mmCIF file of C-alpha atoms and ligand atoms in Angstrom:
data_model
loop_
_atom_site.group_PDB
_atom_site.id
_atom_site.type_symbol
_atom_site.label_atom_id
_atom_site.label_comp_id
_atom_site.label_asym_id
_atom_site.label_seq_id
_atom_site.Cartn_x
_atom_site.Cartn_y
_atom_site.Cartn_z
ATOM 1 C CA MET K 11 184.036 155.278 62.867
ATOM 2 C CA ARG K 12 184.730 151.177 63.501
ATOM 3 C CA ARG K 13 182.070 148.821 64.371
ATOM 4 C CA ARG K 14 184.145 148.133 67.759
ATOM 5 C CA ASP K 15 184.042 152.211 68.107
ATOM 6 C CA PHE K 16 180.767 152.364 67.876
ATOM 7 C CA VAL K 17 179.220 149.594 70.365
ATOM 8 C CA GLN K 18 181.308 151.235 72.585
ATOM 9 C CA VAL K 19 180.095 154.816 72.531
ATOM 10 C CA SER K 20 176.841 153.948 72.070
ATOM 11 C CA LEU K 21 176.864 151.752 74.536
ATOM 12 C CA ALA K 22 178.506 154.589 76.654
ATOM 13 C CA VAL K 23 175.346 156.321 75.239
ATOM 14 C CA ALA K 24 172.768 153.645 76.614
ATOM 15 C CA ALA K 25 174.491 153.337 79.843
ATOM 16 C CA HIS K 26 174.057 157.193 80.684
ATOM 17 C CA ALA K 27 170.755 156.630 80.155
ATOM 18 C CA ALA K 28 170.476 159.505 77.694
ATOM 19 C CA LEU K 29 167.653 157.631 75.540
ATOM 20 C CA GLN K 30 165.550 158.491 78.061
ATOM 21 C CA VAL K 31 162.923 161.410 77.596
ATOM 22 C CA PRO K 32 160.697 163.355 79.990
ATOM 23 C CA ALA K 33 157.778 161.463 81.629
ATOM 24 C CA THR K 34 155.261 161.583 79.277
ATOM 25 C CA HIS K 35 154.204 158.217 78.865
ATOM 26 C CA ALA K 36 151.191 157.159 81.053
ATOM 27 C CA ALA K 37 150.733 153.966 81.667
ATOM 28 C CA ALA K 38 148.245 152.496 79.764
ATOM 29 C CA PRO K 39 144.962 152.030 81.181
ATOM 30 C CA SER K 40 144.407 147.828 82.115
ATOM 31 C CA ARG K 41 141.272 146.719 79.402
ATOM 32 C CA ARG K 42 142.623 149.030 76.561
ATOM 33 C CA ILE K 43 144.710 147.123 74.005
ATOM 34 C CA PRO K 44 148.058 147.626 74.155
ATOM 35 C CA TYR K 45 149.367 149.703 71.071
ATOM 36 C CA GLY K 46 153.021 149.643 70.481
ATOM 37 C CA SER K 47 155.845 150.141 67.037
ATOM 38 C CA ALA K 48 158.935 148.439 65.677
ATOM 39 C CA VAL K 49 161.788 150.568 66.187
ATOM 40 C CA ARG K 50 165.027 150.781 64.760
ATOM 41 C CA GLY K 51 168.231 150.981 66.849
ATOM 42 C CA ASP K 52 169.996 153.828 64.792
ATOM 43 C CA ALA K 53 167.150 156.370 64.942
ATOM 44 C CA LEU K 54 166.785 155.256 68.503
ATOM 45 C CA VAL K 55 170.018 156.212 69.497
ATOM 46 C CA ASP K 56 170.204 159.868 66.973
ATOM 47 C CA ASP K 57 166.905 160.947 67.235
ATOM 48 C CA TYR K 58 165.698 162.870 70.017
ATOM 49 C CA ASP K 59 162.010 163.291 68.802
ATOM 50 C CA TYR K 60 161.798 159.907 67.138
ATOM 51 C CA ARG K 61 162.232 158.596 71.149
ATOM 52 C CA THR K 62 159.817 161.380 72.292
ATOM 53 C CA VAL K 63 156.802 160.396 70.163
ATOM 54 C CA LEU K 64 157.575 156.591 70.376
ATOM 55 C CA ALA K 65 157.598 157.336 74.558
ATOM 56 C CA GLU K 66 154.568 159.297 74.029
ATOM 57 C CA HIS K 67 152.322 156.975 72.053
ATOM 58 C CA CYS K 68 153.282 153.362 73.351
ATOM 59 C CA GLN K 69 153.008 150.239 75.411
ATOM 60 C CA LEU K 70 155.200 148.579 73.235
ATOM 61 C CA VAL K 71 157.930 148.167 71.365
ATOM 62 C CA VAL K 72 160.083 145.529 69.143
ATOM 63 C CA PRO K 73 163.320 145.709 67.186
ATOM 64 C CA GLU K 74 162.848 145.990 63.571
ATOM 65 C CA GLY K 75 165.642 144.294 62.981
ATOM 66 C CA GLY K 76 167.767 143.897 66.387
ATOM 67 C CA LEU K 77 166.947 140.545 67.591
ATOM 68 C CA LYS K 78 167.348 138.481 63.858
ATOM 69 C CA TRP K 79 169.741 136.232 63.866
ATOM 70 C CA VAL K 80 171.886 138.369 60.930
ATOM 71 C CA VAL K 81 172.615 140.788 64.379
ATOM 72 C CA VAL K 82 172.652 138.618 66.974
ATOM 73 C CA ARG K 83 174.928 135.642 65.761
ATOM 74 C CA PRO K 84 177.680 137.531 64.343
ATOM 75 C CA SER K 85 178.853 134.035 63.998
ATOM 76 C CA GLU K 86 178.006 130.383 65.279
ATOM 77 C CA ASP K 87 180.222 131.051 68.469
ATOM 78 C CA ARG K 88 179.149 135.250 68.996
ATOM 79 C CA PHE K 89 176.054 136.252 70.826
ATOM 80 C CA ASP K 90 175.495 139.584 70.343
ATOM 81 C CA PHE K 91 172.768 141.627 72.630
ATOM 82 C CA TYR K 92 173.635 145.215 71.900
ATOM 83 C CA GLU K 93 170.838 145.955 70.117
ATOM 84 C CA GLY K 94 168.150 143.651 72.409
ATOM 85 C CA ASP K 95 169.685 145.443 75.503
ATOM 86 C CA LYS K 96 169.471 148.800 74.073
ATOM 87 C CA LEU K 97 165.779 148.608 72.850
ATOM 88 C CA LEU K 98 164.803 146.867 76.256
ATOM 89 C CA ALA K 99 166.724 149.518 78.577
ATOM 90 C CA PHE K 100 164.407 152.205 76.421
ATOM 91 C CA ALA K 101 161.283 150.585 77.589
ATOM 92 C CA ASP K 102 162.027 150.133 80.882
ATOM 93 C CA GLN K 103 163.291 153.516 81.029
ATOM 94 C CA ASN K 104 159.730 154.666 79.807
ATOM 95 C CA GLY K 105 157.331 151.863 80.967
ATOM 96 C CA MET K 106 156.756 150.386 78.169
ATOM 97 C CA LYS K 107 157.342 146.415 77.303
ATOM 98 C CA MET K 108 158.968 145.152 74.490
ATOM 99 C CA ARG K 109 158.095 141.645 72.079
ATOM 100 C CA GLY K 110 160.820 139.591 70.394
ATOM 101 C CA HIS K 111 161.063 139.546 66.809
ATOM 102 C CA THR K 112 161.893 136.713 65.734
ATOM 103 C CA LEU K 113 163.452 133.713 66.345
ATOM 104 C CA ILE K 114 163.129 131.468 63.275
ATOM 105 C CA TRP K 115 162.745 133.381 59.738
ATOM 106 C CA HIS K 116 164.034 132.410 56.460
ATOM 107 C CA GLY K 117 165.109 135.851 56.282
ATOM 108 C CA ALA K 118 168.087 137.664 57.884
ATOM 109 C CA MET K 119 169.947 134.476 57.884
ATOM 110 C CA PRO K 120 174.077 134.930 58.733
ATOM 111 C CA ASP K 121 175.926 134.096 55.410
ATOM 112 C CA TRP K 122 177.392 131.065 58.136
ATOM 113 C CA THR K 123 174.469 129.361 58.703
ATOM 114 C CA SER K 124 174.221 127.656 55.127
ATOM 115 C CA SER K 125 176.439 125.887 56.600
ATOM 116 C CA ILE K 126 174.486 123.724 58.722
ATOM 117 C CA ARG K 127 173.566 120.247 57.171
ATOM 118 C CA GLY K 128 171.416 117.546 58.226
ATOM 119 C CA ALA K 129 168.846 117.152 61.399
ATOM 120 C CA GLU K 130 170.629 116.814 63.791
ATOM 121 C CA ALA K 131 172.863 119.589 63.365
ATOM 122 C CA ALA K 132 170.579 121.924 62.416
ATOM 123 C CA GLU K 133 168.260 121.047 65.592
ATOM 124 C CA LYS K 134 171.340 121.858 67.423
ATOM 125 C CA ALA K 135 171.578 125.285 65.661
ATOM 126 C CA MET K 136 168.233 125.812 66.835
ATOM 127 C CA THR K 137 168.874 124.458 70.457
ATOM 128 C CA LYS K 138 171.909 127.051 70.596
ATOM 129 C CA HIS K 139 169.653 129.841 69.585
ATOM 130 C CA ILE K 140 166.259 129.504 70.955
ATOM 131 C CA HIS K 141 167.264 128.418 74.486
ATOM 132 C CA THR K 142 170.434 131.342 74.288
ATOM 133 C CA VAL K 143 168.566 134.229 72.901
ATOM 134 C CA VAL K 144 165.193 133.437 75.040
ATOM 135 C CA GLY K 145 167.229 132.982 78.109
ATOM 136 C CA GLN K 146 168.845 135.882 77.866
ATOM 137 C CA TYR K 147 165.403 138.101 78.109
ATOM 138 C CA LYS K 148 163.404 135.344 80.358
ATOM 139 C CA GLY K 149 160.749 137.159 82.353
ATOM 140 C CA ARG K 150 161.510 140.478 80.279
ATOM 141 C CA ILE K 151 160.056 139.854 76.756
ATOM 142 C CA PRO K 152 156.027 138.070 77.563
ATOM 143 C CA SER K 153 155.970 137.490 73.644
ATOM 144 C CA TRP K 154 157.864 135.922 71.544
ATOM 145 C CA ASP K 155 157.703 135.862 67.496
ATOM 146 C CA VAL K 156 159.024 132.174 67.533
ATOM 147 C CA ILE K 157 157.805 131.403 63.918
ATOM 148 C CA ASN K 158 157.739 133.832 60.920
ATOM 149 C CA GLU K 159 156.393 133.734 57.617
ATOM 150 C CA ALA K 160 156.656 129.508 57.707
ATOM 151 C CA ILE K 161 153.487 128.992 54.811
ATOM 152 C CA ALA K 162 154.395 128.619 51.518
ATOM 153 C CA GLU K 163 153.639 131.722 49.278
ATOM 154 C CA ASP K 164 151.569 130.007 47.658
ATOM 155 C CA PRO K 165 150.364 126.551 49.367
ATOM 156 C CA ARG K 166 148.732 124.352 48.255
ATOM 157 C CA GLY K 167 148.300 120.824 49.258
ATOM 158 C CA SER K 168 151.158 119.068 50.308
ATOM 159 C CA ASP K 169 153.794 122.145 49.783
ATOM 160 C CA TYR K 170 151.758 124.410 52.481
ATOM 161 C CA LEU K 171 154.852 125.514 53.862
ATOM 162 C CA ARG K 172 157.809 127.461 52.903
ATOM 163 C CA PRO K 173 161.164 126.165 52.274
ATOM 164 C CA ASN K 174 163.833 127.185 54.440
ATOM 165 C CA LEU K 175 166.640 125.817 56.258
ATOM 166 C CA TRP K 176 164.937 124.116 58.867
ATOM 167 C CA LEU K 177 162.039 122.343 56.868
ATOM 168 C CA GLU K 178 164.787 121.386 54.848
ATOM 169 C CA ASN K 179 166.844 119.508 57.399
ATOM 170 C CA MET K 180 164.497 118.779 59.756
ATOM 171 C CA GLY K 181 161.067 118.349 58.051
ATOM 172 C CA LYS K 182 157.881 120.128 59.312
ATOM 173 C CA GLY K 183 158.180 118.981 62.949
ATOM 174 C CA TYR K 184 160.584 122.066 63.006
ATOM 175 C CA ILE K 185 157.587 124.204 64.000
ATOM 176 C CA GLU K 186 156.904 122.322 67.106
ATOM 177 C CA THR K 187 160.211 121.913 67.782
ATOM 178 C CA ALA K 188 160.851 125.582 67.586
ATOM 179 C CA LEU K 189 157.892 126.289 70.040
ATOM 180 C CA ARG K 190 158.563 123.857 72.611
ATOM 181 C CA LEU K 191 162.543 125.145 72.951
ATOM 182 C CA ALA K 192 160.812 128.726 73.304
ATOM 183 C CA ALA K 193 158.333 127.448 76.193
ATOM 184 C CA GLU K 194 161.366 125.505 77.579
ATOM 185 C CA ALA K 195 163.348 128.777 77.746
ATOM 186 C CA ASP K 196 160.723 130.918 79.285
ATOM 187 C CA PRO K 197 157.403 128.943 80.365
ATOM 188 C CA GLN K 198 155.878 132.187 80.823
ATOM 189 C CA ALA K 199 156.213 134.088 77.518
ATOM 190 C CA GLN K 200 153.439 133.957 74.362
ATOM 191 C CA LEU K 201 154.598 132.156 71.472
ATOM 192 C CA VAL K 202 153.632 133.970 68.399
ATOM 193 C CA ILE K 203 153.493 132.348 64.649
ATOM 194 C CA ASN K 204 153.515 135.005 62.528
ATOM 195 C CA GLU K 205 152.643 135.335 58.992
ATOM 196 C CA TYR K 206 151.504 137.825 56.295
ATOM 197 C CA ASP K 207 148.902 138.348 53.770
ATOM 198 C CA ILE K 208 146.078 136.900 55.458
ATOM 199 C CA GLU K 209 143.611 138.951 55.723
ATOM 200 C CA CYS K 210 142.259 140.123 52.230
ATOM 201 C CA VAL K 211 139.503 139.710 49.784
ATOM 202 C CA GLY K 212 140.515 136.328 47.314
ATOM 203 C CA GLU K 213 141.779 132.926 46.614
ATOM 204 C CA TYR K 214 145.335 133.979 47.485
ATOM 205 C CA TYR K 215 144.621 134.947 51.079
ATOM 206 C CA GLU K 216 142.148 132.089 51.522
ATOM 207 C CA ASN K 217 144.502 129.712 51.227
ATOM 208 C CA ARG K 218 146.736 131.007 53.162
ATOM 209 C CA ARG K 219 144.721 131.452 56.212
ATOM 210 C CA ASN K 220 143.714 127.602 55.551
ATOM 211 C CA ALA K 221 147.238 126.895 55.625
ATOM 212 C CA LEU K 222 147.570 128.869 58.486
ATOM 213 C CA LEU K 223 145.065 126.894 60.327
ATOM 214 C CA ARG K 224 146.235 123.477 59.445
ATOM 215 C CA VAL K 225 149.769 124.045 61.285
ATOM 216 C CA VAL K 226 148.288 125.448 64.372
ATOM 217 C CA HIS K 227 145.494 121.701 64.369
ATOM 218 C CA ASP K 228 148.868 120.229 64.084
ATOM 219 C CA LEU K 229 150.214 121.489 66.609
ATOM 220 C CA ARG K 230 147.078 121.759 68.992
ATOM 221 C CA ASP K 231 146.539 118.139 68.669
ATOM 222 C CA ARG K 232 150.331 117.132 69.629
ATOM 223 C CA GLY K 233 149.870 119.577 72.473
ATOM 224 C CA ALA K 234 152.392 121.814 71.414
ATOM 225 C CA PRO K 235 152.438 125.080 73.064
ATOM 226 C CA ILE K 236 151.489 128.316 70.502
ATOM 227 C CA HIS K 237 149.225 130.517 72.164
ATOM 228 C CA ALA K 238 148.569 133.424 69.391
ATOM 229 C CA VAL K 239 148.396 133.795 65.845
ATOM 230 C CA GLY K 240 150.424 137.333 64.796
ATOM 231 C CA PHE K 241 148.397 139.108 61.855
ATOM 232 C CA GLN K 242 151.790 140.657 60.518
ATOM 233 C CA GLY K 243 149.198 143.606 58.656
ATOM 234 C CA HIS K 244 151.251 144.421 56.076
ATOM 235 C CA LEU K 245 148.349 145.976 54.127
ATOM 236 C CA LYS K 246 148.257 146.035 50.128
ATOM 237 C CA GLY K 247 145.741 149.823 50.467
ATOM 238 C CA GLN K 248 144.348 148.797 47.078
ATOM 239 C CA TYR K 249 142.984 145.500 48.699
ATOM 240 C CA GLU K 250 139.996 144.969 50.615
ATOM 241 C CA ILE K 251 139.473 143.059 53.745
ATOM 242 C CA ASP K 252 138.217 140.169 53.828
ATOM 243 C CA LYS K 253 135.681 140.915 56.941
ATOM 244 C CA GLU K 254 134.058 137.506 57.074
ATOM 245 C CA GLY K 255 137.078 135.784 56.027
ATOM 246 C CA VAL K 256 139.493 137.596 58.785
ATOM 247 C CA SER K 257 136.185 136.565 61.261
ATOM 248 C CA SER K 258 135.762 133.062 60.813
ATOM 249 C CA PHE K 259 139.657 132.258 60.558
ATOM 250 C CA VAL K 260 140.415 134.249 64.541
ATOM 251 C CA ALA K 261 137.114 132.508 65.383
ATOM 252 C CA GLU K 262 138.921 128.840 64.469
ATOM 253 C CA LEU K 263 141.617 129.740 66.526
ATOM 254 C CA LYS K 264 139.787 131.086 69.527
ATOM 255 C CA ALA K 265 137.991 127.502 69.509
ATOM 256 C CA MET K 266 141.451 126.372 69.771
ATOM 257 C CA ASP K 267 142.240 129.003 72.775
ATOM 258 C CA VAL K 268 144.496 130.283 70.437
ATOM 259 C CA ASP K 269 144.358 134.364 70.293
ATOM 260 C CA VAL K 270 145.528 136.477 67.957
ATOM 261 C CA LEU K 271 147.706 140.183 67.593
ATOM 262 C CA VAL K 272 148.648 142.472 65.003
ATOM 263 C CA THR K 273 152.361 142.606 65.072
ATOM 264 C CA GLU K 274 153.669 144.434 62.007
ATOM 265 C CA LEU K 275 150.876 146.697 60.567
ATOM 266 C CA ASP K 276 151.293 149.406 58.067
ATOM 267 C CA VAL K 277 149.366 150.303 54.318
ATOM 268 C CA ILE K 278 151.081 149.725 51.113
ATOM 269 C CA ASP K 279 150.068 152.951 49.759
ATOM 270 C CA ASN K 280 152.321 152.652 46.406
ATOM 271 C CA LEU K 281 148.951 152.199 44.541
ATOM 272 C CA LEU K 282 146.983 154.914 46.233
ATOM 273 C CA PRO K 283 145.511 158.055 45.289
ATOM 274 C CA ALA K 284 148.354 160.879 45.212
ATOM 275 C CA ASP K 285 146.191 163.095 47.078
ATOM 276 C CA GLU K 286 147.499 162.809 50.683
ATOM 277 C CA LYS K 287 144.138 163.273 52.241
ATOM 278 C CA GLU K 288 142.036 161.219 50.691
ATOM 279 C CA ARG K 289 145.136 158.239 50.920
ATOM 280 C CA ASP K 290 145.366 159.040 54.676
ATOM 281 C CA GLN K 291 141.449 157.937 54.471
ATOM 282 C CA VAL K 292 141.795 155.184 52.672
ATOM 283 C CA ILE K 293 144.447 153.831 54.960
ATOM 284 C CA ALA K 294 142.634 154.513 58.039
ATOM 285 C CA GLY K 295 139.826 152.717 56.595
ATOM 286 C CA ARG K 296 141.875 149.500 56.103
ATOM 287 C CA VAL K 297 142.837 149.849 59.337
ATOM 288 C CA THR K 298 139.560 150.083 61.114
ATOM 289 C CA ASP K 299 137.959 147.152 58.973
ATOM 290 C CA LEU K 300 141.010 144.545 60.148
ATOM 291 C CA LEU K 301 140.973 145.838 63.818
ATOM 292 C CA GLU K 302 137.154 145.354 63.420
ATOM 293 C CA ALA K 303 136.985 141.696 61.975
ATOM 294 C CA ILE K 304 139.300 140.289 64.266
ATOM 295 C CA SER K 305 137.791 141.903 67.190
ATOM 296 C CA ASP K 306 134.088 140.420 65.917
ATOM 297 C CA ALA K 307 135.576 137.331 67.059
ATOM 298 C CA ASN K 308 138.168 137.979 69.508
ATOM 299 C CA PRO K 309 139.949 141.519 70.203
ATOM 300 C CA PRO K 310 143.727 141.527 69.748
ATOM 301 C CA THR K 311 145.894 140.649 72.670
ATOM 302 C CA ALA K 312 147.955 143.502 70.967
ATOM 303 C CA ILE K 313 148.277 146.359 68.088
ATOM 304 C CA LEU K 314 152.178 147.236 66.811
ATOM 305 C CA THR K 315 152.688 148.943 63.877
ATOM 306 C CA TRP K 316 155.995 148.176 62.039
ATOM 307 C CA GLY K 317 157.813 151.684 62.866
ATOM 308 C CA ILE K 318 155.715 154.819 64.240
ATOM 309 C CA THR K 319 156.724 157.558 61.533
ATOM 310 C CA ASP K 320 156.761 157.550 57.881
ATOM 311 C CA ARG K 321 160.740 159.023 58.124
ATOM 312 C CA TYR K 322 161.514 155.404 59.051
ATOM 313 C CA THR K 323 159.342 152.463 56.996
ATOM 314 C CA TRP K 324 160.458 149.877 55.003
ATOM 315 C CA VAL K 325 157.893 150.187 52.456
ATOM 316 C CA PRO K 326 159.753 152.371 49.579
ATOM 317 C CA THR K 327 162.520 149.774 50.096
ATOM 318 C CA TRP K 328 159.759 147.572 47.973
ATOM 319 C CA PHE K 329 157.063 149.394 47.374
ATOM 320 C CA THR K 330 157.827 153.359 45.527
ATOM 321 C CA ARG K 331 155.196 155.304 44.014
ATOM 322 C CA ASP K 332 155.408 155.921 40.008
ATOM 323 C CA ASP K 333 154.229 159.763 40.864
ATOM 324 C CA GLY K 334 157.730 159.699 42.834
ATOM 325 C CA ARG K 335 155.517 160.934 45.606
ATOM 326 C CA LEU K 336 157.091 159.995 49.454
ATOM 327 C CA ASN K 337 155.160 156.642 51.017
ATOM 328 C CA ARG K 338 152.656 157.485 53.840
ATOM 329 C CA PRO K 339 152.077 153.577 55.467
ATOM 330 C CA LEU K 340 152.412 154.334 59.048
ATOM 331 C CA PRO K 341 150.240 156.662 62.240
ATOM 332 C CA LEU K 342 152.866 159.338 62.090
ATOM 333 C CA ASP K 343 153.573 161.297 58.959
ATOM 334 C CA ARG K 344 157.670 162.421 58.388
ATOM 335 C CA ASP K 345 157.497 165.587 61.008
ATOM 336 C CA TYR K 346 155.288 163.417 63.584
ATOM 337 C CA LYS K 347 152.038 164.656 63.135
ATOM 338 C CA THR K 348 149.592 162.527 63.776
ATOM 339 C CA LYS K 349 147.450 160.762 60.707
ATOM 340 C CA PRO K 350 144.210 159.132 60.714
ATOM 341 C CA MET K 351 145.617 155.894 61.122
ATOM 342 C CA MET K 352 146.896 156.826 64.164
ATOM 343 C CA ASP K 353 143.816 157.914 65.484
ATOM 344 C CA ALA K 354 141.717 154.947 64.232
ATOM 345 C CA ILE K 355 143.977 152.635 66.363
ATOM 346 C CA LYS K 356 143.644 154.557 69.305
ATOM 347 C CA ARG K 357 139.659 154.800 68.652
ATOM 348 C CA PHE K 358 140.074 151.107 68.809
ATOM 349 C CA ALA K 359 142.712 150.218 71.241
ATOM 350 C CA ALA K 360 140.299 152.379 73.673
ATOM 351 C CA ARG K 361 136.991 151.212 73.553
ATOM 352 C CA ALA K 362 138.369 147.852 73.740
HETATM 353 C C1 XIL C 420 162.029 143.964 57.346
HETATM 354 C C2 XIL C 420 162.498 145.179 57.996
HETATM 355 O O1 XIL C 420 161.342 146.403 57.969
HETATM 356 C C3 XIL C 420 163.527 145.986 57.024
HETATM 357 O O2 XIL C 420 164.089 147.262 57.668
HETATM 358 C C4 XIL C 420 164.763 144.919 57.319
HETATM 359 O O3 XIL C 420 165.795 145.541 55.927
HETATM 360 C C5 XIL C 420 163.657 143.703 56.467
HETATM 361 O O4 XIL C 420 162.816 143.056 57.319
HETATM 362 N N1 XIL C 420 158.286 140.580 57.633
HETATM 363 C C6 XIL C 420 158.765 140.860 58.492
HETATM 364 C C7 XIL C 420 159.927 141.842 59.056
HETATM 365 O O5 XIL C 420 158.389 139.911 59.628
HETATM 366 O O6 XIL C 420 161.478 141.258 60.249
HETATM 367 C C8 XIL C 420 160.475 142.514 57.961
HETATM 368 O O7 XIL C 420 161.156 143.739 58.793
HETATM 369 C C9 XIL C 420 159.122 142.920 56.831
HETATM 370 C C10 XIL C 420 158.477 142.028 56.350
#
């Protein structure tokens, strides 16, 4: 099918509310932490069971790819909100909220953006993108990952930010500019800086936490709108959570009136034991450790996993197992059966 036909067919599907599932979804009691999942737009249309488990378990959804530049900006002049609108319709129909992911990231950029050169052109492109995308969903997407993965892989000294189009053209101030643009477009939205590898034991993780704290302190000093830090939480199952390090990091953020949330939780299990029961226990343990360490200082405003079922996960793209067994990084297995990871999240969300 040509893309144009596909879009029309699928739009028709969405328009006729075929994404609806039986009303199993009870509104979240007000004091629990909302749980949610990243969602794949194609599976949402094709897989009824997937829609059903999302509606059953989630109070939140976030598009896994549907709001990234490569999808939303096929060309400089065009915005394509098909995927975002489709997921928002599903969320609305099932009493869930949707998060926005992501406005500024080095990844998933369409080729045409590589010709953007100079501070003025970069700021112009950034302004058009953030104003249009956040504006499109004003009042309907209450939380945005404005900045994604801004910290350098191995931050040292003055090189603590990751090189990207925006840093190269606009300098370090690009982060503040992006946050201000998002606040202009939707003054009510929670604006988030989202980061990976900030939760485990070791110098590498500690350096990354410190670099991120430096960014947030700078923003606060300048009065920039930053409301929360997102722990992506792509946990490497073989490493321990630095419970003290995480708690003091969250406490330091709290002292600046900056919240935290968990945005992309999964447990990368390529180096964990082959036995599934044993593996699932380690995974649930890591998740519990992270959630407890955060909450000891300040409970997260939300917990989202990067997918809900092992059937649809990005993990095997990078972390397949040598023994040929399938990865089990998410709360439900490939047949949508609940695993200990889901129990750990639910227990935690309910008790908060
Ligand atoms: C990943 C998606 O899961 C993949 O399907 C896609 O091919 C690449 O991006 N950190 C992020 C997410 O912030 O956007 C990434 O998502 C995973 C790592």
